[in-house]
mmCIF file of C-alpha atoms in Angstrom:
data_model
loop_
_atom_site.group_PDB
_atom_site.id
_atom_site.type_symbol
_atom_site.label_atom_id
_atom_site.label_comp_id
_atom_site.label_asym_id
_atom_site.label_seq_id
_atom_site.Cartn_x
_atom_site.Cartn_y
_atom_site.Cartn_z
ATOM 1 C CA MET Q 1 81.096 150.395 87.905
ATOM 2 C CA THR Q 2 84.953 150.712 88.813
ATOM 3 C CA THR Q 3 86.947 153.396 87.357
ATOM 4 C CA ARG Q 4 88.781 150.896 85.305
ATOM 5 C CA ASP Q 5 85.458 150.191 83.833
ATOM 6 C CA LEU Q 6 85.170 153.492 82.748
ATOM 7 C CA VAL Q 7 88.410 153.783 81.483
ATOM 8 C CA LEU Q 8 88.038 150.467 78.896
ATOM 9 C CA ILE Q 9 84.850 151.901 77.965
ATOM 10 C CA ALA Q 10 86.675 155.026 76.715
ATOM 11 C CA LEU Q 11 89.454 153.143 75.505
ATOM 12 C CA PHE Q 12 87.392 151.059 73.253
ATOM 13 C CA ALA Q 13 85.501 153.902 71.991
ATOM 14 C CA ALA Q 14 88.255 155.593 71.320
ATOM 15 C CA ILE Q 15 89.678 152.882 69.470
ATOM 16 C CA THR Q 16 86.605 152.747 67.191
ATOM 17 C CA ALA Q 17 86.762 156.511 66.629
ATOM 18 C CA VAL Q 18 90.491 155.462 65.323
ATOM 19 C CA LEU Q 19 89.651 152.907 63.148
ATOM 20 C CA GLY Q 20 87.435 155.400 61.015
ATOM 21 C CA LEU Q 21 90.592 157.332 60.379
ATOM 22 C CA PHE Q 22 91.104 154.457 57.479
ATOM 23 C CA PRO Q 23 89.392 155.340 54.184
ATOM 24 C CA ALA Q 24 86.038 154.196 53.841
ATOM 25 C CA LEU Q 25 85.009 152.539 50.446
ATOM 26 C CA THR Q 26 81.368 153.692 49.797
ATOM 27 C CA LEU Q 27 79.081 150.857 47.655
ATOM 28 C CA PRO Q 28 77.488 152.273 44.627
ATOM 29 C CA ILE Q 29 74.179 150.067 45.041
ATOM 30 C CA THR Q 30 73.503 151.105 48.810
ATOM 31 C CA GLY Q 31 75.499 153.804 49.362
ATOM 32 C CA VAL Q 32 77.160 152.344 52.146
ATOM 33 C CA PRO Q 33 80.599 152.846 53.111
ATOM 34 C CA VAL Q 34 82.871 149.865 53.760
ATOM 35 C CA THR Q 35 84.897 150.561 57.029
ATOM 36 C CA ALA Q 36 87.335 149.241 59.343
ATOM 37 C CA GLN Q 37 84.883 150.656 62.660
ATOM 38 C CA THR Q 38 83.246 147.004 62.840
ATOM 39 C CA LEU Q 39 86.299 145.891 64.187
ATOM 40 C CA GLY Q 40 85.884 148.097 66.746
ATOM 41 C CA VAL Q 41 82.397 146.735 67.679
ATOM 42 C CA MET Q 42 84.091 143.124 67.567
ATOM 43 C CA LEU Q 43 86.695 144.024 69.641
ATOM 44 C CA ALA Q 44 84.921 145.812 72.357
ATOM 45 C CA GLY Q 45 82.381 142.968 72.239
ATOM 46 C CA SER Q 46 84.954 140.105 72.664
ATOM 47 C CA ILE Q 47 87.502 141.947 75.098
ATOM 48 C CA LEU Q 48 85.563 144.172 77.466
ATOM 49 C CA GLY Q 49 82.480 141.800 77.489
ATOM 50 C CA ALA Q 50 78.274 142.788 77.358
ATOM 51 C CA ARG Q 51 78.058 145.324 79.533
ATOM 52 C CA ARG Q 52 81.468 147.460 79.195
ATOM 53 C CA GLY Q 53 81.506 146.817 75.505
ATOM 54 C CA GLY Q 54 78.082 147.539 74.784
ATOM 55 C CA LEU Q 55 78.534 150.757 76.469
ATOM 56 C CA ALA Q 56 81.675 151.196 74.739
ATOM 57 C CA LEU Q 57 79.922 151.480 71.289
ATOM 58 C CA VAL Q 58 76.937 153.887 73.097
ATOM 59 C CA VAL Q 59 79.685 156.130 74.396
ATOM 60 C CA PHE Q 60 80.561 156.168 70.471
ATOM 61 C CA LEU Q 61 77.510 157.019 69.123
ATOM 62 C CA VAL Q 62 76.754 159.410 71.601
ATOM 63 C CA LEU Q 63 80.126 161.491 70.715
ATOM 64 C CA VAL Q 64 79.228 160.754 66.729
ATOM 65 C CA ALA Q 65 75.599 162.440 68.017
ATOM 66 C CA VAL Q 66 76.785 165.491 69.383
ATOM 67 C CA GLY Q 67 78.471 166.433 65.988
ATOM 68 C CA LEU Q 68 82.017 164.644 66.681
ATOM 69 C CA PRO Q 69 83.254 163.619 63.220
ATOM 70 C CA LEU Q 70 84.349 160.346 64.155
ATOM 71 C CA LEU Q 71 82.811 158.134 61.520
ATOM 72 C CA ALA Q 72 84.624 156.904 58.629
ATOM 73 C CA GLY Q 73 84.908 159.667 56.088
ATOM 74 C CA GLY Q 74 84.821 162.623 59.137
ATOM 75 C CA ARG Q 75 81.218 162.214 59.485
ATOM 76 C CA GLY Q 76 79.352 162.966 62.431
ATOM 77 C CA GLY Q 77 76.420 164.823 64.001
ATOM 78 C CA ALA Q 78 72.410 163.592 64.584
ATOM 79 C CA ALA Q 79 71.794 163.430 60.659
ATOM 80 C CA VAL Q 80 73.674 160.083 60.241
ATOM 81 C CA PHE Q 81 71.157 158.595 62.394
ATOM 82 C CA SER Q 82 68.674 159.344 59.770
ATOM 83 C CA GLY Q 83 70.517 158.244 56.490
ATOM 84 C CA VAL Q 84 70.876 155.022 54.920
ATOM 85 C CA THR Q 85 73.318 153.765 57.139
ATOM 86 C CA ALA Q 86 71.796 154.301 60.387
ATOM 87 C CA GLY Q 87 70.401 150.932 61.129
ATOM 88 C CA PHE Q 88 74.183 149.895 60.902
ATOM 89 C CA LEU Q 89 75.333 152.066 63.649
ATOM 90 C CA PHE Q 90 71.852 151.511 65.911
ATOM 91 C CA SER Q 91 73.144 147.698 65.448
ATOM 92 C CA TRP Q 92 76.783 148.546 66.793
ATOM 93 C CA PRO Q 93 75.782 148.372 70.565
ATOM 94 C CA VAL Q 94 73.573 145.643 70.348
ATOM 95 C CA ALA Q 95 75.989 143.632 68.258
ATOM 96 C CA ALA Q 96 79.160 144.284 70.810
ATOM 97 C CA PHE Q 97 76.461 143.543 73.624
ATOM 98 C CA VAL Q 98 75.829 140.167 72.326
ATOM 99 C CA ILE Q 99 79.738 139.622 71.501
ATOM 100 C CA GLY Q 100 80.406 140.011 74.887
ATOM 101 C CA TRP Q 101 77.662 138.074 76.570
ATOM 102 C CA LEU Q 102 78.076 134.896 74.323
ATOM 103 C CA THR Q 103 82.231 135.408 75.040
ATOM 104 C CA GLU Q 104 81.623 135.577 78.730
ATOM 105 C CA LYS Q 105 79.189 132.469 78.367
ATOM 106 C CA THR Q 106 81.913 130.730 76.987
ATOM 107 C CA TRP Q 107 84.890 132.090 78.356
ATOM 108 C CA ASP Q 108 85.744 128.937 80.172
ATOM 109 C CA ARG Q 109 86.422 126.790 76.993
ATOM 110 C CA TYR Q 110 87.078 129.526 74.647
ATOM 111 C CA ALA Q 111 88.914 128.520 71.462
ATOM 112 C CA LEU Q 112 89.205 130.134 68.095
ATOM 113 C CA ILE Q 113 86.667 128.301 66.846
ATOM 114 C CA HIS Q 114 84.298 129.832 69.527
ATOM 115 C CA ALA Q 115 85.516 133.352 68.888
ATOM 116 C CA VAL Q 116 85.459 133.366 65.293
ATOM 117 C CA SER Q 117 81.300 132.058 65.600
ATOM 118 C CA ILE Q 118 80.856 134.739 68.238
ATOM 119 C CA ASN Q 119 81.822 137.289 66.015
ATOM 120 C CA VAL Q 120 80.197 136.159 63.053
ATOM 121 C CA PHE Q 121 76.867 135.751 64.688
ATOM 122 C CA GLY Q 122 77.273 139.442 66.749
ATOM 123 C CA GLY Q 123 79.676 141.549 64.086
ATOM 124 C CA ILE Q 124 78.224 140.369 60.852
ATOM 125 C CA LEU Q 125 74.562 138.708 61.511
ATOM 126 C CA ILE Q 126 73.384 141.058 63.898
ATOM 127 C CA VAL Q 127 74.944 144.253 62.006
ATOM 128 C CA TYR Q 128 73.438 143.347 58.900
ATOM 129 C CA ALA Q 129 70.179 142.693 60.431
ATOM 130 C CA GLY Q 130 70.141 145.800 61.940
ATOM 131 C CA GLY Q 131 71.262 147.534 58.314
ATOM 132 C CA ILE Q 132 69.431 145.808 56.274
ATOM 133 C CA ALA Q 133 66.498 146.045 57.713
ATOM 134 C CA TRP Q 134 66.879 150.090 58.324
ATOM 135 C CA MET Q 135 67.524 150.023 54.290
ATOM 136 C CA VAL Q 136 64.443 148.722 53.699
ATOM 137 C CA ALA Q 137 61.879 150.324 56.337
ATOM 138 C CA VAL Q 138 63.268 153.626 56.353
ATOM 139 C CA ALA Q 139 65.485 154.212 53.264
ATOM 140 C CA GLY Q 140 62.866 152.642 51.250
ATOM 141 C CA ILE Q 141 65.170 150.550 49.388
ATOM 142 C CA PRO Q 142 64.223 146.791 48.095
ATOM 143 C CA LEU Q 143 65.410 143.946 50.442
ATOM 144 C CA ASP Q 144 66.488 142.044 47.337
ATOM 145 C CA LYS Q 145 68.658 145.102 46.831
ATOM 146 C CA ALA Q 146 69.627 145.691 50.044
ATOM 147 C CA LEU Q 147 70.804 141.949 50.542
ATOM 148 C CA TYR Q 148 72.894 141.964 47.575
ATOM 149 C CA GLY Q 149 74.209 145.105 48.239
ATOM 150 C CA SER Q 150 75.267 144.008 51.278
ATOM 151 C CA LEU Q 151 77.377 141.113 49.882
ATOM 152 C CA PRO Q 152 80.154 143.022 48.961
ATOM 153 C CA PHE Q 153 81.008 143.479 52.871
ATOM 154 C CA ILE Q 154 81.539 140.072 53.495
ATOM 155 C CA PRO Q 155 85.312 139.729 52.780
ATOM 156 C CA GLY Q 156 86.413 142.228 54.913
ATOM 157 C CA ASP Q 157 84.181 141.435 57.376
ATOM 158 C CA ALA Q 158 85.399 137.896 57.008
ATOM 159 C CA LEU Q 159 88.974 139.385 57.922
ATOM 160 C CA LYS Q 160 87.732 141.370 60.682
ATOM 161 C CA VAL Q 161 86.387 138.628 62.618
ATOM 162 C CA ILE Q 162 89.665 136.584 62.368
ATOM 163 C CA ALA Q 163 91.525 139.492 63.611
ATOM 164 C CA ALA Q 164 88.712 140.084 66.660
ATOM 165 C CA ALA Q 165 88.786 136.344 67.486
ATOM 166 C CA THR Q 166 92.600 136.259 67.215
ATOM 167 C CA ALA Q 167 93.076 139.012 69.826
ATOM 168 C CA ALA Q 168 90.390 137.662 72.034
ATOM 169 C CA VAL Q 169 91.888 134.116 72.600
ATOM 170 C CA ALA Q 170 95.271 135.903 72.598
ATOM 171 C CA LEU Q 171 93.949 137.708 75.542
ATOM 172 C CA LYS Q 172 92.572 134.648 77.012
ATOM 173 C CA ARG Q 173 95.806 133.242 76.778
ATOM 174 C CA TYR Q 174 97.613 136.362 78.344
ATOM 175 C CA GLN Q 175 95.411 135.794 80.903
ATOM 176 C CA GLN Q 176 96.110 132.357 81.530
ATOM 177 C CA HIS Q 177 99.831 132.822 81.812
ATOM 178 C CA PRO Q 178 101.617 133.479 84.912
ATOM 179 C CA LEU Q 179 102.449 137.156 83.543
ATOM 180 C CA GLY Q 180 99.013 137.881 82.917
ATOM 181 C CA ARG Q 181 97.385 137.307 85.931
ATOM 182 C CA THR Q 182 96.408 140.304 88.625
ATOM 183 C CA ALA Q 183 97.516 140.059 91.967
#
């Protein structure tokens, strides 16, 4: 791992933290806040790739675990990993890794449709699967209530998918442009 890799990992952990500054909207049914931070998950995977994207989210969660108030609403500390939202948090490195892996596998033919599909799969389906499974298994919320309670997240997450996909496709175009090529 190079110094450049470490800087990029730290940068995307910081971007995810900054996205937590946007005010969270807590849903009444599940108590899970709607935040902008899953955009950081999608961007990390789409732009950094599997290994660095996943590690950026691991670094972010470690910083949260040691008590830094980096989650939306200024939350942090080990206790957040036992609450109702912990499944969503645990899914973030996995989602970033999967998004990055799929992006790497399709990079030669990568287009907006690929980027959107990959971010829907990783940024929505994997994150929701982890979050809903946790709510059912650990928090004791019935499956139908957890599923129903997650529906209000979809419009916001769809916008995040479009933003992350557009950024990744723009990055690919830039890298193909003569000004974007490194010597």
